[in-house]
CSV table of C-alpha atoms in Angstrom, one decimal:
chain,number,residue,atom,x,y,z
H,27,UNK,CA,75.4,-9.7,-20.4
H,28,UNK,CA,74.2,-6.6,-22.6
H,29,UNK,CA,77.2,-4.8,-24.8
H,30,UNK,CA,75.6,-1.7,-23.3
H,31,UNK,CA,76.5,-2.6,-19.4
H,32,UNK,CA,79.8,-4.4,-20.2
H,33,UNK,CA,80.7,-1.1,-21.9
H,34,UNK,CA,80.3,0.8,-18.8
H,35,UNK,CA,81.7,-1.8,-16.7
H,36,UNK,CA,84.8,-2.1,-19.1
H,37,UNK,CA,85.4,1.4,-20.1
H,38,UNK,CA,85.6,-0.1,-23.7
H,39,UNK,CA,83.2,2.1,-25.8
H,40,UNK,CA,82.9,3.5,-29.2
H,41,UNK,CA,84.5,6.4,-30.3
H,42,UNK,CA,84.4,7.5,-33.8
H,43,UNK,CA,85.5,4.4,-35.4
H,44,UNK,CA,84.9,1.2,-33.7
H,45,UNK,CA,85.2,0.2,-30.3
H,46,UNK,CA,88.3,1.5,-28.1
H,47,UNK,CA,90.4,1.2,-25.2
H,48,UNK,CA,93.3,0.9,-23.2
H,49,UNK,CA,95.2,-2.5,-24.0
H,50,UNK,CA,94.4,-3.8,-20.2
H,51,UNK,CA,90.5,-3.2,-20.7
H,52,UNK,CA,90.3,-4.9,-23.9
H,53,UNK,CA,90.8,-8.4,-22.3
H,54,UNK,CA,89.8,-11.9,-24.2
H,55,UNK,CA,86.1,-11.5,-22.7
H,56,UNK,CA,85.7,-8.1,-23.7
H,57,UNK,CA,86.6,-8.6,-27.0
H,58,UNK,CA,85.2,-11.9,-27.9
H,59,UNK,CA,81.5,-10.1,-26.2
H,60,UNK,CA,81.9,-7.0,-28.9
H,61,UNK,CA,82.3,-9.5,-31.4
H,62,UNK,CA,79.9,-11.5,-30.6
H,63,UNK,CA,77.4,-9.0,-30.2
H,64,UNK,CA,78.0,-7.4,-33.7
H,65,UNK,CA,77.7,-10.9,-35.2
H,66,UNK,CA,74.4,-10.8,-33.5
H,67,UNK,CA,73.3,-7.3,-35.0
H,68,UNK,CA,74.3,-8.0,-38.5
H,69,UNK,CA,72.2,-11.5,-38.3
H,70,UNK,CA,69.2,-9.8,-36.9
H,71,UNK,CA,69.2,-7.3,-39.8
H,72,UNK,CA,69.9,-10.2,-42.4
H,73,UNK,CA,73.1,-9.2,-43.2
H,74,UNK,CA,75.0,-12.6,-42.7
H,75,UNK,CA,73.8,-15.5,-42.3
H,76,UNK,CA,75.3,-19.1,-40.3
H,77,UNK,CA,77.9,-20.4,-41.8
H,78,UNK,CA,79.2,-16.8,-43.8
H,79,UNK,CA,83.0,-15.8,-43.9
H,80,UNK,CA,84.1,-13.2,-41.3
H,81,UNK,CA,87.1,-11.6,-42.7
H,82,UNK,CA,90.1,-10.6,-40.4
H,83,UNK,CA,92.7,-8.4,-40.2
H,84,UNK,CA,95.2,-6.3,-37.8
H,85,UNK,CA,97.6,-3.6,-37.5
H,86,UNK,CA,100.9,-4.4,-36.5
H,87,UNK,CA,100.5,-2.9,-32.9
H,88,UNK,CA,102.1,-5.5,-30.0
H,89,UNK,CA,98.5,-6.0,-28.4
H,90,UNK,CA,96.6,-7.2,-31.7
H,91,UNK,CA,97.2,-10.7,-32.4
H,92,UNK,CA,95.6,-11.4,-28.8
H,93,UNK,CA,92.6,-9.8,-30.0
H,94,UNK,CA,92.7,-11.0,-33.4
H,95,UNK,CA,92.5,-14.3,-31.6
H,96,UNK,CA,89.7,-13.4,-29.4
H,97,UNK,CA,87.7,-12.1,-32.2
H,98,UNK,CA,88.5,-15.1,-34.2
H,99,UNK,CA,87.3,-17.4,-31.5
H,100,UNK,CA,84.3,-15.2,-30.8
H,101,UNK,CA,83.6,-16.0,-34.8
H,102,UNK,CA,83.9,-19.7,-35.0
H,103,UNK,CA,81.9,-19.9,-31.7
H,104,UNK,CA,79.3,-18.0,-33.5
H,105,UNK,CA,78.4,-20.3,-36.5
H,106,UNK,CA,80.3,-18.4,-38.9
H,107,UNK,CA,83.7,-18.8,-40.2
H,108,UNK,CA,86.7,-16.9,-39.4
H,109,UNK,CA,89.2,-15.9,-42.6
H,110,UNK,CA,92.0,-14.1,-41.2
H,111,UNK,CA,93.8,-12.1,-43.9
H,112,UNK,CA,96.9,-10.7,-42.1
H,113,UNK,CA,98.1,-7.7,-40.7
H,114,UNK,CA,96.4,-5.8,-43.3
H,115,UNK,CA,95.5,-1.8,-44.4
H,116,UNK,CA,91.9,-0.7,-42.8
H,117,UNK,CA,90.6,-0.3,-46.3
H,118,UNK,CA,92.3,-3.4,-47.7
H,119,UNK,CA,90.2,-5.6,-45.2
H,120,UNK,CA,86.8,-3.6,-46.0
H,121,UNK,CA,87.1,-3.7,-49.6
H,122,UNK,CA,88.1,-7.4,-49.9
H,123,UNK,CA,85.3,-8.5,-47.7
H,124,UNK,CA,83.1,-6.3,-49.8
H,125,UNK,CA,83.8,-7.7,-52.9
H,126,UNK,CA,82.6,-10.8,-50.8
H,127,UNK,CA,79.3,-9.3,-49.8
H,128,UNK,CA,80.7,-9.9,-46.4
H,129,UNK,CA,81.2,-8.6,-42.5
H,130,UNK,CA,84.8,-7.9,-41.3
H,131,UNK,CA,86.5,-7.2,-38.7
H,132,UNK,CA,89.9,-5.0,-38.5
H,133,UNK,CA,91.6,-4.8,-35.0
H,134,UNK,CA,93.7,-1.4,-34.9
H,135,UNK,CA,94.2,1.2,-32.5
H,136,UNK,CA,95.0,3.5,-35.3
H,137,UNK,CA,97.2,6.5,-34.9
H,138,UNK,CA,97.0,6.5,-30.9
H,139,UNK,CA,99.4,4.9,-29.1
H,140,UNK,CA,100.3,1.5,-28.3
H,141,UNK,CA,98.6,1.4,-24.8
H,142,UNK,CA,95.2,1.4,-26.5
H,143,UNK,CA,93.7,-0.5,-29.0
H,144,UNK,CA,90.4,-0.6,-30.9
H,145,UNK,CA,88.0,-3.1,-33.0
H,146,UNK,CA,86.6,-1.4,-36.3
H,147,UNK,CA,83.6,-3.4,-37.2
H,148,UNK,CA,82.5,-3.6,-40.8
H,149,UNK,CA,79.0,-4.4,-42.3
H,150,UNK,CA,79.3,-6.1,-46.3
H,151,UNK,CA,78.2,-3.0,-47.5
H,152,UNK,CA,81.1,-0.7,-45.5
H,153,UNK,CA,81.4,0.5,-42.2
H,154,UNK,CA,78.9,0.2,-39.7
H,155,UNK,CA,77.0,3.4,-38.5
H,156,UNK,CA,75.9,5.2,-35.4
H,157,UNK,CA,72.2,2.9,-35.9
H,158,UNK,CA,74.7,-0.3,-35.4
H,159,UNK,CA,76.1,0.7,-32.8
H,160,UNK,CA,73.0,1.4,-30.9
H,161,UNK,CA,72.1,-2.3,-32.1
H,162,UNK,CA,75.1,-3.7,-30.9
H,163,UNK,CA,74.7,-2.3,-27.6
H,164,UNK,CA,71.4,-3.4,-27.2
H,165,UNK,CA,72.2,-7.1,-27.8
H,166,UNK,CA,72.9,-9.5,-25.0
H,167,UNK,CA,75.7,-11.9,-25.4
H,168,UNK,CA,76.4,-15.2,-23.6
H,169,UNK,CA,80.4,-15.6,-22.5
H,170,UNK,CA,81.7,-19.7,-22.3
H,171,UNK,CA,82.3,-20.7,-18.9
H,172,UNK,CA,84.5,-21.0,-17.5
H,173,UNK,CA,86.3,-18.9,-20.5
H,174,UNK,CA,89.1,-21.1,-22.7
H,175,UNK,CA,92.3,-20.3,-22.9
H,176,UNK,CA,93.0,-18.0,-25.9
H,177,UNK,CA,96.4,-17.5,-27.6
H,178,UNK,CA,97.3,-15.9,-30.8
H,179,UNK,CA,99.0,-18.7,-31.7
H,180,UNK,CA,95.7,-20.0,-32.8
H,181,UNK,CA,95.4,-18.0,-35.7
H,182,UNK,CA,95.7,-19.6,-38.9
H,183,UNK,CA,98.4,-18.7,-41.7
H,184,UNK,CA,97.2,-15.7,-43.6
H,185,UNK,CA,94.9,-15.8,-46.4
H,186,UNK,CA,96.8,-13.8,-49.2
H,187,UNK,CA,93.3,-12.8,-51.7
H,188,UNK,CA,92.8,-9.5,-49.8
H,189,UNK,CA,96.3,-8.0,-50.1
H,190,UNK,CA,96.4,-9.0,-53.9
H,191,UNK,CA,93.0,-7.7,-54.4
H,192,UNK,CA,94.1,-4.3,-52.5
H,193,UNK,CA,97.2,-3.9,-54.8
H,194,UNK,CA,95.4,-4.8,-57.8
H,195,UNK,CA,92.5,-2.4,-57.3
H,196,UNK,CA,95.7,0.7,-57.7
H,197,UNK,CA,97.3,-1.4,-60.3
H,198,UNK,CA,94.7,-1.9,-62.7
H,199,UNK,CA,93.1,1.6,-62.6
H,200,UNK,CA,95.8,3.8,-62.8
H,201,UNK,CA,98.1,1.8,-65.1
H,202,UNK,CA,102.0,0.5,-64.7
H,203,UNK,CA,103.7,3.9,-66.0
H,204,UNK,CA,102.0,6.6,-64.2
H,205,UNK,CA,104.7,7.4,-62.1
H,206,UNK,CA,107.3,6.8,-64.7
H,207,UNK,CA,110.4,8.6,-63.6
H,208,UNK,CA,109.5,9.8,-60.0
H,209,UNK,CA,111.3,9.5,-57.3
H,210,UNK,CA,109.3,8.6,-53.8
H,211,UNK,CA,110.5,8.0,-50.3
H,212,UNK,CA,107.9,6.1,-48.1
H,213,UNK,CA,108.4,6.4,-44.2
H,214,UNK,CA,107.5,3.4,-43.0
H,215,UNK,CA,107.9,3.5,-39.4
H,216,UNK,CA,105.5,0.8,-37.8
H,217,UNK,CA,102.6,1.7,-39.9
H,218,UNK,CA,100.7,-1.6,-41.4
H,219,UNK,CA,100.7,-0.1,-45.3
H,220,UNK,CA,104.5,-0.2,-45.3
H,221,UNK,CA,105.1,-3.2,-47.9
H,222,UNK,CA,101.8,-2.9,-49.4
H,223,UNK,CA,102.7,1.2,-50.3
H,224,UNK,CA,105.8,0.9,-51.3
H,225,UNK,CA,104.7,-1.9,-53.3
H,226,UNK,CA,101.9,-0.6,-55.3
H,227,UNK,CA,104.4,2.5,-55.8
H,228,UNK,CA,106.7,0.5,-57.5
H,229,UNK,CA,104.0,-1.2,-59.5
H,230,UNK,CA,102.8,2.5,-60.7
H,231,UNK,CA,106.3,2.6,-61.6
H,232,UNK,CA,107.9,4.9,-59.2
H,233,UNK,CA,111.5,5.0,-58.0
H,234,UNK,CA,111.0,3.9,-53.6
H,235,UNK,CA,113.2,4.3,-50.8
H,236,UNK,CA,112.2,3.2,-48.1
H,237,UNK,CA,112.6,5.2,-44.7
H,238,UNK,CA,112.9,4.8,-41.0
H,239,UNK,CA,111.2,1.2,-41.0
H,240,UNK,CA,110.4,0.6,-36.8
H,241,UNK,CA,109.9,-2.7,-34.8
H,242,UNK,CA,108.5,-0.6,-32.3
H,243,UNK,CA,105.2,0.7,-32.9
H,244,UNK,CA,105.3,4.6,-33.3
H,245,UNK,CA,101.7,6.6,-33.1
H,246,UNK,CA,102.0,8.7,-36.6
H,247,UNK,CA,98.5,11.0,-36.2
H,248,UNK,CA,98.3,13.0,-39.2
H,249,UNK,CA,96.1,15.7,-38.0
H,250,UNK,CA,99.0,16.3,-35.1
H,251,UNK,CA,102.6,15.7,-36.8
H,252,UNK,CA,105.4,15.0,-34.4
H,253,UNK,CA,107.7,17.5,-34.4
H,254,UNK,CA,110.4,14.8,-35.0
H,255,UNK,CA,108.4,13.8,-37.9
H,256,UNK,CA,108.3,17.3,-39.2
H,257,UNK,CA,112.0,17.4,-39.1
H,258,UNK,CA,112.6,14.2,-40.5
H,259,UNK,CA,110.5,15.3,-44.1
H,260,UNK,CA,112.3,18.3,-43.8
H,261,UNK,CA,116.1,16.4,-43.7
H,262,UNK,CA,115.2,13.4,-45.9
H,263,UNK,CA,113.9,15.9,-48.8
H,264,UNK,CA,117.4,17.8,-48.5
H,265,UNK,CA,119.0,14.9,-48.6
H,266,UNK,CA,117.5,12.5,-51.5
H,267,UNK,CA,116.0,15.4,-53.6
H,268,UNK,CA,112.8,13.0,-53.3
H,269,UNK,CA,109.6,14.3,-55.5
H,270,UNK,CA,107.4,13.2,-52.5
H,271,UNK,CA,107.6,11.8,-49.5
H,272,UNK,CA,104.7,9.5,-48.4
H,273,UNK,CA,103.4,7.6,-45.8
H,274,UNK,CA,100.3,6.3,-43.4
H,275,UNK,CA,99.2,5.9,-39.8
H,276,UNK,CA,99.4,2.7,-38.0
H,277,UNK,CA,96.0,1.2,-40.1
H,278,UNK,CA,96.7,3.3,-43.4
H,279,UNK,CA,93.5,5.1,-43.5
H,280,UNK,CA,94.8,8.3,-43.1
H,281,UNK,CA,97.6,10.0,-45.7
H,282,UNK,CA,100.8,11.8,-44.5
H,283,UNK,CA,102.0,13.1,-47.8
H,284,UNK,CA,105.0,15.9,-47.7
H,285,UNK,CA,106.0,17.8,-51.1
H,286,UNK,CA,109.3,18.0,-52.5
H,287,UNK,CA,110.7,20.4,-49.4
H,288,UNK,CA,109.4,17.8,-47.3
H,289,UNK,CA,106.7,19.7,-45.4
H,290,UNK,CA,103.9,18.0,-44.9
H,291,UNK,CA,100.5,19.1,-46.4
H,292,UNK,CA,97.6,18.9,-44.1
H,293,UNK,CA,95.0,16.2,-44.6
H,294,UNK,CA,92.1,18.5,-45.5
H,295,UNK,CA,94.0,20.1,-48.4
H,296,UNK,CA,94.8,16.7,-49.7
H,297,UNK,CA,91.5,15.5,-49.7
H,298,UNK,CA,90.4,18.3,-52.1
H,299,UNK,CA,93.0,17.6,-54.4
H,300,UNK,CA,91.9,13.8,-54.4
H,301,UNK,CA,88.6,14.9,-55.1
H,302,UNK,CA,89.2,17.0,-57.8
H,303,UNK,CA,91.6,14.5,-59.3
H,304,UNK,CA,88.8,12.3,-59.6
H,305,UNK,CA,86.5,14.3,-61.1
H,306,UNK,CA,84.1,14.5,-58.2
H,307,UNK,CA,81.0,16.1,-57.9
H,308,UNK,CA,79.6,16.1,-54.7
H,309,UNK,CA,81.8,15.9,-51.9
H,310,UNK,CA,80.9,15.2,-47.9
H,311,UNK,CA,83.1,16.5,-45.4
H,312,UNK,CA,83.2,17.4,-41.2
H,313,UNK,CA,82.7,20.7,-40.2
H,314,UNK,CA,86.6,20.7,-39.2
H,315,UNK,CA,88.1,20.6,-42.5
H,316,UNK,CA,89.1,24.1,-43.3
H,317,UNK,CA,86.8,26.5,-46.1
H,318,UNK,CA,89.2,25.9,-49.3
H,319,UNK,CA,86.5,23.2,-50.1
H,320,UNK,CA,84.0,25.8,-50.9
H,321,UNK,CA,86.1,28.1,-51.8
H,322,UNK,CA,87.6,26.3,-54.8
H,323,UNK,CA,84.4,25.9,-56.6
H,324,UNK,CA,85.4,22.9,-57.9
H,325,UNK,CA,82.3,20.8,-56.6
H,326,UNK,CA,78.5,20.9,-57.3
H,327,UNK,CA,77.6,20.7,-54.1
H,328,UNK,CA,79.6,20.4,-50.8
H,329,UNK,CA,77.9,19.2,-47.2
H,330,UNK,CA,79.4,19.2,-43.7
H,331,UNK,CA,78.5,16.7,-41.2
H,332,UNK,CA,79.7,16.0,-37.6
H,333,UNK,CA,83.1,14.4,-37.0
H,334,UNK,CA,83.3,10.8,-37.4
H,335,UNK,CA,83.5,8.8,-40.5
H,336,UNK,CA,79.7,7.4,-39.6
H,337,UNK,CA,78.4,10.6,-40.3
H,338,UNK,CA,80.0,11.3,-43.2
H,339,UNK,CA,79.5,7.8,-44.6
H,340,UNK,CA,75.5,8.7,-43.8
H,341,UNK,CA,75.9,11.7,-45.5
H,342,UNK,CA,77.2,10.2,-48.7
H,343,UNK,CA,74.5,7.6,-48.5
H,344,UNK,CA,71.7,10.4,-48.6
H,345,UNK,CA,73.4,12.2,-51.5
H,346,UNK,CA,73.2,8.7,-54.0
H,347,UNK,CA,69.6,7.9,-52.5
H,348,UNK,CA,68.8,11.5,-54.1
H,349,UNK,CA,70.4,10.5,-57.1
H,350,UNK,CA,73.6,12.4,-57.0
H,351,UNK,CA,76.5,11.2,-58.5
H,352,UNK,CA,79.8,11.0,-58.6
H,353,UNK,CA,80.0,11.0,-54.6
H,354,UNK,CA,83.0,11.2,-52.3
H,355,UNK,CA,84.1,12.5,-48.8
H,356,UNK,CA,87.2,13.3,-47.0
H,357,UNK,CA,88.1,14.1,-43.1
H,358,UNK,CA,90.5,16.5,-42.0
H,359,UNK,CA,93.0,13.9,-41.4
H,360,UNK,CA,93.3,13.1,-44.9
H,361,UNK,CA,91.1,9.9,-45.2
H,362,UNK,CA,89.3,9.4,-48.6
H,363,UNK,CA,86.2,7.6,-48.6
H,364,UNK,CA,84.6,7.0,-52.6
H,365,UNK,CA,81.1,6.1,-52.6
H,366,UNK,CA,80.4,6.1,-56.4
H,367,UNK,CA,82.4,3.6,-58.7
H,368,UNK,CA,84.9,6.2,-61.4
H,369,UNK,CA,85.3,5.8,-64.4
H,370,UNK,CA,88.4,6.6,-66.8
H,371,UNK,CA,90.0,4.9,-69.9
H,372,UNK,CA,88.0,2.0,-69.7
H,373,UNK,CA,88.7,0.9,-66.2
H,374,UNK,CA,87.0,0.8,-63.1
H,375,UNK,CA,87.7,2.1,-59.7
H,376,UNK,CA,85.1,0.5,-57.6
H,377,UNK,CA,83.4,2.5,-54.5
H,378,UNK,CA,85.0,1.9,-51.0
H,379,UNK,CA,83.1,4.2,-48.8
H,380,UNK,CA,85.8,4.0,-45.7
H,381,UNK,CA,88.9,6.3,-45.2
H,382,UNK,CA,91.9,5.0,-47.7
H,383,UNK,CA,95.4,6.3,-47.2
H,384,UNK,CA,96.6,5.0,-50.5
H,385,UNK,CA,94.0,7.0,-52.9
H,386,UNK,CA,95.1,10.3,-51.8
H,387,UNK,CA,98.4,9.5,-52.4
H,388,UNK,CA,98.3,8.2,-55.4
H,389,UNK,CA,95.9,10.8,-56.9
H,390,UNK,CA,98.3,13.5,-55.5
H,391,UNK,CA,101.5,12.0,-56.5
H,392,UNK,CA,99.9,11.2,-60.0
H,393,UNK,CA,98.3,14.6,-60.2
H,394,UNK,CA,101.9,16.4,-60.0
H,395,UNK,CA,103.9,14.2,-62.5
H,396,UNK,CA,100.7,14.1,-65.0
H,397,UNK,CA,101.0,18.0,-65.0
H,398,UNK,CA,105.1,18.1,-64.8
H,399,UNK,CA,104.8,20.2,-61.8
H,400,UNK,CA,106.3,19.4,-58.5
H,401,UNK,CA,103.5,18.7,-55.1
H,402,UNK,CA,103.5,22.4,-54.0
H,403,UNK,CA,102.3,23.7,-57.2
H,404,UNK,CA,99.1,21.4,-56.7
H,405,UNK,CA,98.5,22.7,-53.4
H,406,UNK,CA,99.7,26.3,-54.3
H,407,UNK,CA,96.6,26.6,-57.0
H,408,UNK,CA,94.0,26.2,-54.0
H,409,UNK,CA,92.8,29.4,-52.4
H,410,UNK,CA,94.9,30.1,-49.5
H,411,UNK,CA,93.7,28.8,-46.1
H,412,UNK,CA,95.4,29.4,-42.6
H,413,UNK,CA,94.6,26.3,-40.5
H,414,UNK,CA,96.4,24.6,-37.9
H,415,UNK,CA,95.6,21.3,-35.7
H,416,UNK,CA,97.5,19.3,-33.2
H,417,UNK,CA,96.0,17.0,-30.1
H,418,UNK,CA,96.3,17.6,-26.0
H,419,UNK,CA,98.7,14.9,-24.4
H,420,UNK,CA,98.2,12.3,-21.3
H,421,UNK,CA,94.5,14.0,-21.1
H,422,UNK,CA,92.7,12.1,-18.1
H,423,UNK,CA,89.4,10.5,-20.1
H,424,UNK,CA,87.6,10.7,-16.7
């Protein structure tokens, strides 16, 4: 069976970031074939080899241990070996299996709701592009027959080195003091950052509350606030006299930051802010996020690509082959992706060219207290910018 026809049979196809759709699609087959079938791609470009760790991780989504299990099947049926890591952050997953020089796997519908669901694939180098995927598709995959029995069950206890090494990638760099004295509330809702933020806050040495923690998954989209959501940032900031309130999609790799009123800032705004913060100097971003990026003159040079991370990830790729440096991008959603390593006071914040929820909000929140000025006086500095964004809802996809 070729990836390419049981796409089309399945209606399970890729989409900006990984494979997608709804949770009755995405059965064991399906899933264990996609896998399969990027194991294949990576090995026919030398990537992995027999026998390599294939790192796992999911968002906390009621569909995704199934797959997790699939996946992890698909793996071990493979030749390679199957580490699952938890229900983990998007970026926590890459960058661990990075550090590796290996391939992961993330399952994670993201922001969209809990009817769907998605695979993100991941190379050792990063994400996989738009030439994988047309690799991937072209590959031909061979399903067990009759088809075993998968439960998720099956998955082994969690391997605890890729939370710690997420935490300690914040920790180290930016120091235990940094946010000395501030007071953050973290909305947790069902997004799969919830410990892990609120941890590395405390670490930094913020005051947390936590906020609104849900069993049932909720579908946070950062580029489309919920008016609910708008009104909660607006009541919990009136309430607690917070300094920030924080807080992630359902696979933290998109920011939902709201200043000290509570309004949320939009995810475009915060990405120049987390660029500049870093000192960046040439900075890739879609043709949605609004102009302020250019407008700013903060950056050397500033390109626009399509939407989707892959092109922005290609982007960034051609800007260090032509020896620029200091590279980074950002999508309108607020996702930071860091392609050159930064360096400050001695310590090292390595490149992870995916989106990351947890820079941004660190860089913002840090940003503010470093200059004694509260959120909306960062974003109040930028040239002003009139943008707005939301999604259509129950849109038929045929």
């Amino acid at each position: 069976m070729k990836i390419d026809q049981l796409m089309a049979d399945s209606g399970v196809g890729f989409g900006t970031s990984g494979a997608r759709g709804s949770v009755e699609a995405m059965t064991n087959p399906v899933c264990y074939a996609y896998t399969q079938g990027f194991l294949q791609a990576m090995q026919a470009q030398s990537l992995i080899a027999s026998g390599a760790p294939v790192f796992l991780a999911g968002d906390l989504r009621p569909s995704t241990g199934r797959i997790l299990a699939a996946v992890a099947r698909a793996v071990t049926d493979g030749g390679y070996r199957p580490v699952y890591c938890g229900r983990l952050p998007s970026p926590a997953i890459a960058f661990h299996a990075m550090q590796q020089g290996a391939a992961s796997i993330m399952v994670t519908g993201s922001h969209i709701p809990d009817d769907r669901n998605g695979i993100k694939f991941n190379r050792p180098d990063g994400e996989i592009l738009k030439p994988d995927e047309a690799l991937i598709r072209e590959q031909s995959v061979t399903l067990p027959e009759p088809f075993p029995a998968i439960d998720e069950h099956d998955l082994l206890s969690p391997d605890p080195a890729a939370e710690s090494a997420y935490l300690a990638r914040y920790r180290n760099f930016f120091g235990p003091d940094c946010l000395q004295g501030m007071r953050v509330g973290v909305y947790q809702h069902s997004g799969v950052a919830r410990d892990q933020l609120v941890d590395i806050l405390q670490a930094l040495g913020a005051g947390v509350t936590p906020l609104a923690r849900s069993e049932v998954f909720i579908p946070v989209d950062t580029e489309a606030i919920r008016a609910e959501d708008i009104e909660l940032g607006r009541k919990w900031a009136a309430e607690q006299g917070f300094d920030a309130i924080v807080s992630t999609d359902g696979d933290a790799d998109r920011p939902l930051i709201a200043n000290e009123h509570g309004e949320w800032l939009r995810g475009d705004i915060v990405g120049v802010l987390c660029a500049h913060f870093l000192g960046i100097k040439t900075l890739v971003t879609p043709v949605s996020s609004n102009t302020v990026v250019e407008a700013c003159g903060w950056f050397d040079h500033v390109y626009r690509t399509r939407i989707g991370s892959p092109y922005v990830i290609g982007r960034m790729n051609q800007a260090l082959a032509a020896g620029e440096s200091s590279v980074a991008g950002y999508e309108a959603n607020g996702g930071f992706l860091l392609a050159s390593d930064i360096e400050r006071d001695g310590q090292i914040l390595q490149a992870l060219p995916t989106r990351d929820a947890v820079l941004p909000i660190l860089t913002i929140l840090i940003g503010a207290h470093g200059q004694n000025c509260p959120v909306s006086q960062l974003v109040s500095a930028l040239p002003p910018r009139y943008t707005a964004s939301d999604r259509l809802k129950n849109f038929p996809t045929d």
